[in-house]
């Protein structure tokens, strides 16, 4: 009975994924093999290859009892799906295998650490849930749940820590070979704390300390924490729920923030600045890994909870990951740039420079799978708009407002059939602006000024909308470089 759930998921995905042709998917962004995908999980290097798991409900395109889907890659761009890795098939995870992380153990096994959600009937028959941390061990394809699960439960939490909201362990190895993990935990004030745990072997875990408490200052429950050192700073990334907007930041109710800071003498993390990690419409629950050549790479669920109803009619799959991004710190702020491996997909390049005014097209500039950079000399205009994925009916707009110093993404006319908000903006520095747009059939990611800000949005318009056009209410001096990418 227990094994059957994983077997059924593997059988189901092997049959129904065949109904989705490669042309119906993004080219280099990982999408779900079939059904539904949310958070990236277990982003790790195992036996020299990148492995990425994901929150997965194979049976339809909506969130449901969580499994772990699985894929691997040599370059973070070409992904090979592997059979589903985990199914909610034990008493302690009967309501779902929620998010978690992975690492290669010195003995060659791949360790997964995930949140088991257990549903239990209380004394009067009401359903209550509890979230516990569990391990599974495998060989890169097949995983066995650890016989002594859970490895962490409510007994390990300090007073006031909720047993209902205790999830998303992210683990790493310390230089001395021991392990640490951070996990999200709701606190007695209805907001959250990041708890830090330690282990000698990855399987026996104890509570170490509370790293930082939200105290209702940045949203409420903090989902999917990730914590690492980068260029001399400590970085904490969390996805707070019920976030309140401030200026142009934190507009998605389920938002994602980066915090830069340091640990104090008590080992508590003290943040010095908090920023939106992405200013677009679709970005949540990121996870990072450290590559063998020392780069910190981030990947996120390219969707947000509030717009999940925006599926294209008749969708056979729903859910994709962002392009992996390299993280660094420049002038005290977190910078994100597309992974350099993307350059290997370039097959032809077009250069153009000149003045743009009114409605404008450039011969040859078009396409839905492309890497397009525009350098705008601050000129005599208020609005400079790039329309991508455009035809007579639809277009997705990226707008530079040179008076307000903002960049906006607007997908009002991107074919969505739900009247939800379709516009988001971020502040950019004054002066010349560089916009790098990565398009991959069903998404656009806009990297502003070398990755100071990013705006990410999915778009599910027909692939026949290949146009790229420009509209300027004055005159803009533009240098353009378009790389056509391998399909
Ligand atoms: C974030 C999240 C996680 C949880 C998972 C469940 O999107 O809610 O906190 O582990 O998704 O699918």
XYZ file of C-alpha atoms and ligand atoms in Angstrom:
499
model
C 0.000 0.000 0.000
C 2.659 2.465 1.087
C 4.949 1.974 -1.874
C 1.951 2.204 -4.212
C 1.657 5.981 -4.035
C 5.108 6.519 -5.457
C 4.607 3.739 -7.980
C 1.282 5.260 -9.106
C 2.817 8.711 -9.452
C 5.693 7.291 -11.502
C 3.336 5.347 -13.714
C 1.010 8.317 -14.160
C 3.798 10.731 -15.074
C 5.422 8.277 -17.474
C 2.146 7.985 -19.412
C 0.715 11.501 -19.285
C 3.935 13.460 -19.756
C 4.050 11.973 -23.270
C 1.029 14.087 -24.158
C 3.097 17.256 -23.745
C 5.368 17.968 -26.679
C 8.644 19.867 -26.160
C 7.219 22.725 -28.263
C 4.536 23.264 -25.599
C 7.146 23.899 -22.909
C 9.783 26.474 -22.105
C 13.150 25.644 -23.695
C 15.628 26.197 -20.861
C 13.439 26.876 -17.827
C 12.492 23.750 -15.905
C 8.748 23.065 -16.058
C 6.801 20.341 -14.295
C 6.965 16.947 -15.962
C 3.178 16.832 -15.751
C 0.479 18.432 -13.571
C 1.501 21.054 -11.044
C 4.829 22.430 -9.738
C 5.574 24.881 -6.936
C 8.724 25.455 -4.868
C 12.200 24.340 -5.912
C 13.473 21.721 -3.459
C 16.728 19.850 -2.907
C 18.761 22.116 -5.199
C 22.152 20.401 -4.903
C 25.192 19.010 -6.647
C 25.201 15.214 -6.560
C 27.926 13.152 -8.212
C 28.971 16.167 -10.263
C 25.491 16.977 -11.630
C 22.901 19.494 -10.545
C 19.759 18.005 -9.046
C 16.577 19.945 -8.604
C 13.438 18.584 -6.998
C 10.142 20.384 -6.818
C 6.833 20.505 -5.011
C 4.752 18.375 -7.307
C 1.162 17.295 -7.773
C 1.256 15.124 -10.880
C -2.454 14.353 -11.188
C -3.768 17.763 -12.204
C -2.617 21.342 -12.674
C -3.642 22.466 -9.167
C -1.879 22.249 -5.831
C -2.694 18.912 -4.175
C -1.083 16.241 -1.958
C 2.563 17.098 -2.344
C 5.074 14.776 -3.951
C 8.643 15.632 -4.939
C 9.278 15.817 -8.677
C 12.875 15.434 -9.802
C 15.184 16.579 -12.597
C 18.916 16.825 -13.162
C 21.165 18.886 -15.373
C 24.812 19.405 -16.243
C 24.468 23.128 -17.014
C 21.306 24.282 -15.154
C 19.626 24.893 -18.542
C 19.105 21.484 -20.159
C 17.079 19.441 -17.708
C 16.418 15.742 -17.739
C 13.403 14.624 -15.757
C 13.786 11.680 -13.415
C 10.988 9.682 -11.810
C 9.141 11.302 -8.890
C 11.318 10.999 -5.794
C 8.873 11.192 -2.880
C 5.175 10.550 -2.383
C 3.105 11.186 0.770
C 2.992 7.494 1.618
C 3.778 7.298 5.344
C 1.615 7.955 8.349
C 3.884 10.871 9.328
C 3.661 12.577 5.900
C 0.176 11.452 4.856
C -0.870 15.044 4.045
C 2.175 15.905 1.963
C 5.933 15.968 1.477
C 6.507 19.707 1.690
C 9.601 21.710 0.804
C 13.144 20.880 1.821
C 16.725 20.567 0.664
C 19.433 18.047 -0.211
C 23.146 17.355 0.077
C 25.617 14.671 -0.984
C 26.913 12.779 2.058
C 30.586 11.759 2.267
C 29.519 8.103 1.843
C 28.020 8.921 -1.567
C 24.350 8.899 -0.595
C 22.063 11.774 -1.501
C 20.310 13.040 1.607
C 16.929 14.768 1.309
C 15.544 16.700 4.256
C 11.865 17.590 3.846
C 8.798 18.584 5.802
C 6.324 15.820 6.456
C 2.787 17.050 7.005
C 0.750 14.707 9.108
C -2.989 14.868 9.372
C -4.449 13.439 12.571
C -7.951 13.392 14.004
C -8.090 14.991 17.461
C -10.122 13.689 20.406
C -13.369 15.091 18.996
C -12.692 13.957 15.449
C -11.497 17.268 14.008
C -8.603 17.157 11.602
C -5.409 18.721 12.867
C -2.069 18.846 11.099
C 1.465 18.811 12.334
C 4.647 19.575 10.433
C 7.808 17.600 11.148
C 11.189 17.303 9.467
C 12.040 14.021 7.776
C 14.968 12.496 5.905
C 15.250 10.261 2.855
C 18.384 8.740 1.385
C 19.037 7.736 -2.177
C 21.256 7.269 -5.168
C 20.114 10.141 -7.386
C 17.049 8.261 -8.674
C 15.462 6.172 -5.905
C 15.057 7.382 -2.340
C 14.137 5.515 0.854
C 12.610 7.383 3.718
C 14.715 7.112 6.866
C 13.348 4.477 9.227
C 13.725 6.737 12.275
C 11.703 9.652 10.870
C 10.948 12.288 11.955
C 14.392 13.724 12.581
C 12.911 16.893 14.131
C 9.478 17.496 15.598
C 7.675 19.833 18.035
C 9.719 18.446 20.966
C 12.778 20.071 19.418
C 11.245 23.523 19.247
C 11.668 26.217 21.874
C 8.602 27.329 23.811
C 6.023 29.127 21.696
C 7.110 27.458 18.442
C 4.117 26.191 16.487
C 3.878 22.498 15.593
C 1.443 23.382 12.784
C 3.751 25.816 10.967
C 7.236 24.353 11.146
C 8.639 23.734 7.704
C 11.063 24.076 4.783
C 14.432 22.927 6.185
C 17.432 24.182 4.186
C 20.660 22.414 5.099
C 24.369 22.904 4.404
C 27.696 21.475 5.480
C 30.087 23.474 7.651
C 33.868 23.427 6.992
C 34.324 20.991 9.942
C 32.028 18.451 8.243
C 29.022 18.952 10.531
C 25.647 20.115 9.225
C 23.331 23.030 9.872
C 19.778 23.658 8.744
C 17.416 26.584 9.001
C 13.653 26.101 9.081
C 10.628 28.372 9.297
C 8.517 28.299 12.426
C 5.485 30.290 13.461
C 5.813 31.965 16.848
C 3.336 32.851 19.598
C 2.848 36.370 18.169
C 1.439 34.931 14.918
C 4.548 35.801 12.935
C 7.675 33.722 12.494
C 11.201 32.825 13.491
C 14.036 31.161 11.639
C 15.273 28.267 13.800
C 18.773 26.899 13.373
C 19.494 23.181 13.912
C 22.725 21.189 13.869
C 23.753 17.635 13.179
C 26.976 15.620 13.018
C 25.781 13.221 10.312
C 22.754 14.824 8.635
C 20.371 12.383 10.310
C 20.520 13.199 14.029
C 19.460 16.787 14.519
C 19.211 19.068 17.548
C 17.981 22.624 18.013
C 20.871 25.081 18.125
C 19.318 28.528 18.425
C 16.771 30.957 17.068
C 18.560 32.842 14.333
C 16.104 35.696 13.966
C 12.501 36.549 14.801
C 10.099 38.378 12.548
C 8.060 40.006 15.351
C 5.476 41.093 12.802
C 7.910 43.486 11.157
C 8.243 41.852 7.750
C 5.043 40.039 6.866
C 3.894 37.100 8.992
C 4.865 33.494 8.445
C 8.266 33.342 6.750
C 8.372 30.453 4.315
C 11.412 28.795 2.735
C 14.363 30.389 4.571
C 17.827 30.175 3.048
C 20.940 31.432 4.838
C 24.500 31.816 3.567
C 27.616 33.989 3.534
C 28.255 36.050 0.410
C 31.044 38.525 -0.265
C 31.611 39.217 3.448
C 27.951 39.527 4.437
C 25.385 37.116 5.858
C 22.347 36.792 3.633
C 18.960 35.558 4.757
C 16.267 34.986 2.157
C 12.697 34.337 3.257
C 9.292 34.364 1.588
C 6.968 36.170 4.002
C 3.224 35.693 3.757
C 0.824 38.614 4.260
C 3.403 41.200 3.355
C 2.375 44.850 3.279
C 3.585 47.023 0.408
C 6.019 49.902 1.050
C 6.568 52.256 -1.855
C 7.229 50.080 -4.869
C 8.525 47.180 -2.774
C 6.843 44.098 -1.326
C 3.702 44.276 -3.426
C 2.994 40.602 -3.781
C 1.119 39.504 -0.643
C 3.277 36.412 -0.739
C 6.544 38.205 -1.293
C 10.216 37.288 -1.172
C 12.860 39.372 0.536
C 16.609 39.331 0.908
C 18.124 40.563 4.155
C 21.769 41.502 4.395
C 23.382 41.663 7.807
C 25.685 40.028 10.324
C 25.468 37.782 13.341
C 25.853 39.427 16.733
C 27.789 37.922 19.666
C 24.848 35.727 20.631
C 24.820 34.323 17.104
C 21.579 36.075 16.201
C 21.222 37.422 12.700
C 20.743 41.198 12.638
C 19.601 42.619 9.328
C 20.900 45.903 8.008
C 18.782 46.105 4.900
C 15.751 44.324 3.482
C 14.873 44.363 -0.214
C 12.351 42.813 -2.529
C 14.190 40.096 -4.361
C 12.069 40.436 -7.469
C 9.754 43.271 -8.459
C 7.734 41.365 -11.034
C 4.593 39.336 -10.840
C 5.814 35.760 -10.554
C 8.502 34.881 -8.080
C 8.382 32.930 -4.801
C 10.123 30.445 -2.510
C 13.668 30.571 -3.970
C 16.461 28.224 -2.995
C 20.221 28.543 -3.557
C 23.184 26.257 -4.047
C 26.919 26.718 -4.131
C 28.493 25.444 -7.348
C 31.783 23.606 -7.405
C 33.420 26.755 -8.824
C 32.137 28.785 -5.866
C 29.125 30.615 -7.327
C 25.972 31.103 -5.253
C 23.075 30.327 -7.605
C 19.437 31.062 -6.880
C 16.368 29.528 -8.497
C 12.731 30.267 -7.646
C 9.210 29.143 -8.396
C 8.223 31.412 -11.293
C 4.701 31.973 -10.085
C 3.030 33.469 -7.087
C 0.262 32.055 -5.016
C -2.243 34.801 -5.778
C -2.177 34.366 -9.545
C -2.409 30.599 -9.718
C -5.893 30.891 -11.170
C -4.317 32.456 -14.241
C -3.685 29.162 -15.959
C -4.087 29.123 -19.682
C -7.285 27.323 -20.718
C -6.701 23.591 -21.232
C -3.237 23.681 -19.607
C -1.521 20.292 -19.572
C 1.128 21.508 -17.163
C 1.389 24.468 -14.815
C 4.492 25.648 -13.027
C 8.012 26.591 -14.052
C 11.209 27.706 -12.367
C 12.982 30.999 -12.971
C 16.249 31.103 -14.824
C 18.993 30.317 -12.287
C 20.700 33.539 -11.200
C 24.188 34.227 -9.913
C 24.235 36.237 -6.696
C 26.818 38.758 -5.611
C 27.015 41.913 -3.522
C 27.840 45.254 -5.133
C 27.824 48.563 -3.263
C 26.168 46.872 -0.304
C 23.235 45.425 -2.225
C 22.338 42.029 -3.590
C 22.850 41.674 -7.338
C 21.326 38.949 -9.508
C 22.574 38.117 -12.988
C 21.553 35.336 -15.376
C 23.825 32.309 -15.031
C 26.763 32.613 -17.405
C 25.983 29.179 -18.890
C 23.188 30.910 -20.826
C 25.827 32.392 -23.135
C 26.493 28.889 -24.457
C 22.986 28.817 -25.957
C 23.677 31.803 -28.200
C 23.555 30.895 -31.857
C 23.430 34.303 -33.580
C 23.716 37.932 -32.511
C 22.214 41.103 -33.906
C 23.548 44.568 -33.074
C 21.693 47.791 -33.713
C 22.107 51.341 -32.542
C 20.228 54.491 -33.379
C 17.381 56.746 -32.337
C 13.894 55.505 -31.614
C 10.806 57.668 -31.617
C 7.111 56.910 -32.023
C 6.200 53.317 -32.891
C 9.236 51.483 -34.083
C 10.418 48.067 -35.188
C 13.907 46.930 -36.069
C 14.278 44.433 -38.908
C 15.081 40.987 -37.525
C 14.405 41.874 -33.885
C 11.718 39.433 -32.782
C 11.277 36.082 -31.029
C 10.095 34.344 -27.877
C 13.341 32.535 -26.985
C 15.911 35.239 -26.749
C 18.387 37.260 -24.723
C 17.921 40.944 -25.559
C 19.837 43.869 -24.056
C 18.975 47.536 -24.550
C 21.132 50.405 -23.354
C 19.079 53.571 -23.210
C 20.924 56.878 -23.132
C 18.814 59.181 -21.055
C 17.252 61.263 -23.742
C 14.292 63.394 -24.515
C 11.469 61.090 -23.542
C 9.206 60.272 -20.642
C 8.216 56.745 -21.546
C 10.193 54.234 -23.519
C 8.310 50.962 -23.972
C 9.519 47.601 -25.214
C 6.630 45.389 -26.287
C 7.494 41.706 -26.413
C 5.476 38.610 -27.322
C 3.477 40.992 -29.475
C 1.022 40.652 -32.334
C -2.110 42.570 -33.342
C -3.921 41.592 -30.143
C -1.416 40.932 -27.402
C 1.760 42.405 -26.026
C 3.714 42.410 -22.775
C 5.277 45.755 -21.973
C 8.444 46.813 -20.216
C 8.403 50.559 -19.678
C 11.153 52.926 -18.625
C 9.837 56.149 -17.138
C 12.727 58.591 -17.311
C 10.996 61.253 -15.204
C 10.085 58.985 -12.298
C 13.117 56.702 -12.700
C 11.072 53.537 -12.743
C 10.889 50.375 -14.785
C 7.466 48.763 -15.063
C 6.314 45.418 -16.300
C 2.769 45.416 -17.624
C 1.014 42.290 -18.787
C -2.490 43.727 -18.984
C -2.598 42.638 -22.629
C -0.810 39.318 -22.242
C -3.913 37.224 -22.726
C -4.862 36.660 -19.082
C -8.527 35.979 -18.449
C -8.634 37.023 -14.823
C -8.928 40.593 -13.731
C -6.064 40.650 -11.303
C -3.278 43.163 -11.039
C -0.957 42.952 -14.022
C 1.488 45.805 -13.417
C 4.480 46.194 -11.167
C 7.280 48.743 -11.016
C 10.626 49.272 -9.388
C 12.762 52.312 -8.840
C 15.981 52.489 -10.817
C 18.857 54.903 -10.602
C 18.757 57.997 -12.753
C 20.850 58.262 -15.911
C 21.389 55.669 -18.600
C 19.512 52.435 -18.095
C 20.367 48.935 -19.187
C 17.582 46.385 -19.575
C 18.375 42.747 -20.260
C 15.324 40.684 -21.147
C 15.398 36.907 -21.126
C 12.425 35.399 -22.930
C 11.658 31.694 -23.000
C 8.245 31.108 -24.625
C 6.151 31.547 -21.461
C 8.074 34.099 -19.433
C 10.099 37.254 -19.418
C 12.731 38.141 -16.832
C 13.995 41.712 -16.899
C 17.419 42.347 -15.349
C 17.849 46.069 -14.741
C 21.260 47.772 -14.639
C 23.375 44.655 -14.365
C 21.023 42.903 -11.957
C 20.317 45.656 -9.408
C 16.645 44.800 -9.810
C 14.796 41.990 -11.557
C 11.180 41.861 -12.707
C 9.849 38.427 -13.564
C 6.579 37.526 -15.173
C 4.995 34.516 -16.827
C 2.914 34.965 -19.948
C 0.941 32.290 -21.693
C 0.033 33.977 -24.970
C 0.094 32.010 -28.183
C 3.584 31.344 -29.481
C 2.662 32.937 -32.794
C 2.961 36.318 -30.989
C 6.670 36.685 -31.787
C 6.872 40.442 -32.235
C 9.197 42.841 -30.438
C 8.296 46.531 -30.897
C 9.249 49.835 -29.365
C 7.201 52.883 -28.514
C 8.741 56.168 -27.407
C 6.946 59.426 -26.624
C 10.089 61.415 -27.444
C 13.423 60.326 -28.831
C 15.656 57.710 -27.235
C 19.217 56.861 -28.162
C 19.446 53.103 -28.041
C 22.110 50.453 -28.333
C 20.611 47.030 -28.798
C 22.102 43.558 -28.773
C 19.970 40.511 -29.395
C 21.208 36.968 -28.940
C 19.047 34.326 -30.549
C 19.144 31.211 -28.435
C 19.166 27.541 -29.331
C 15.720 26.010 -29.337
C 5.764 27.765 -0.187
C 5.153 26.578 0.540
C 6.098 26.002 1.575
C 5.609 24.593 1.709
C 5.206 24.268 0.291
C 3.971 23.414 0.171
O 5.199 27.976 -1.450
O 3.920 26.948 1.119
O 6.114 26.695 2.799
O 6.624 23.741 2.165
O 4.942 25.506 -0.338
O 3.741 23.052 -1.167
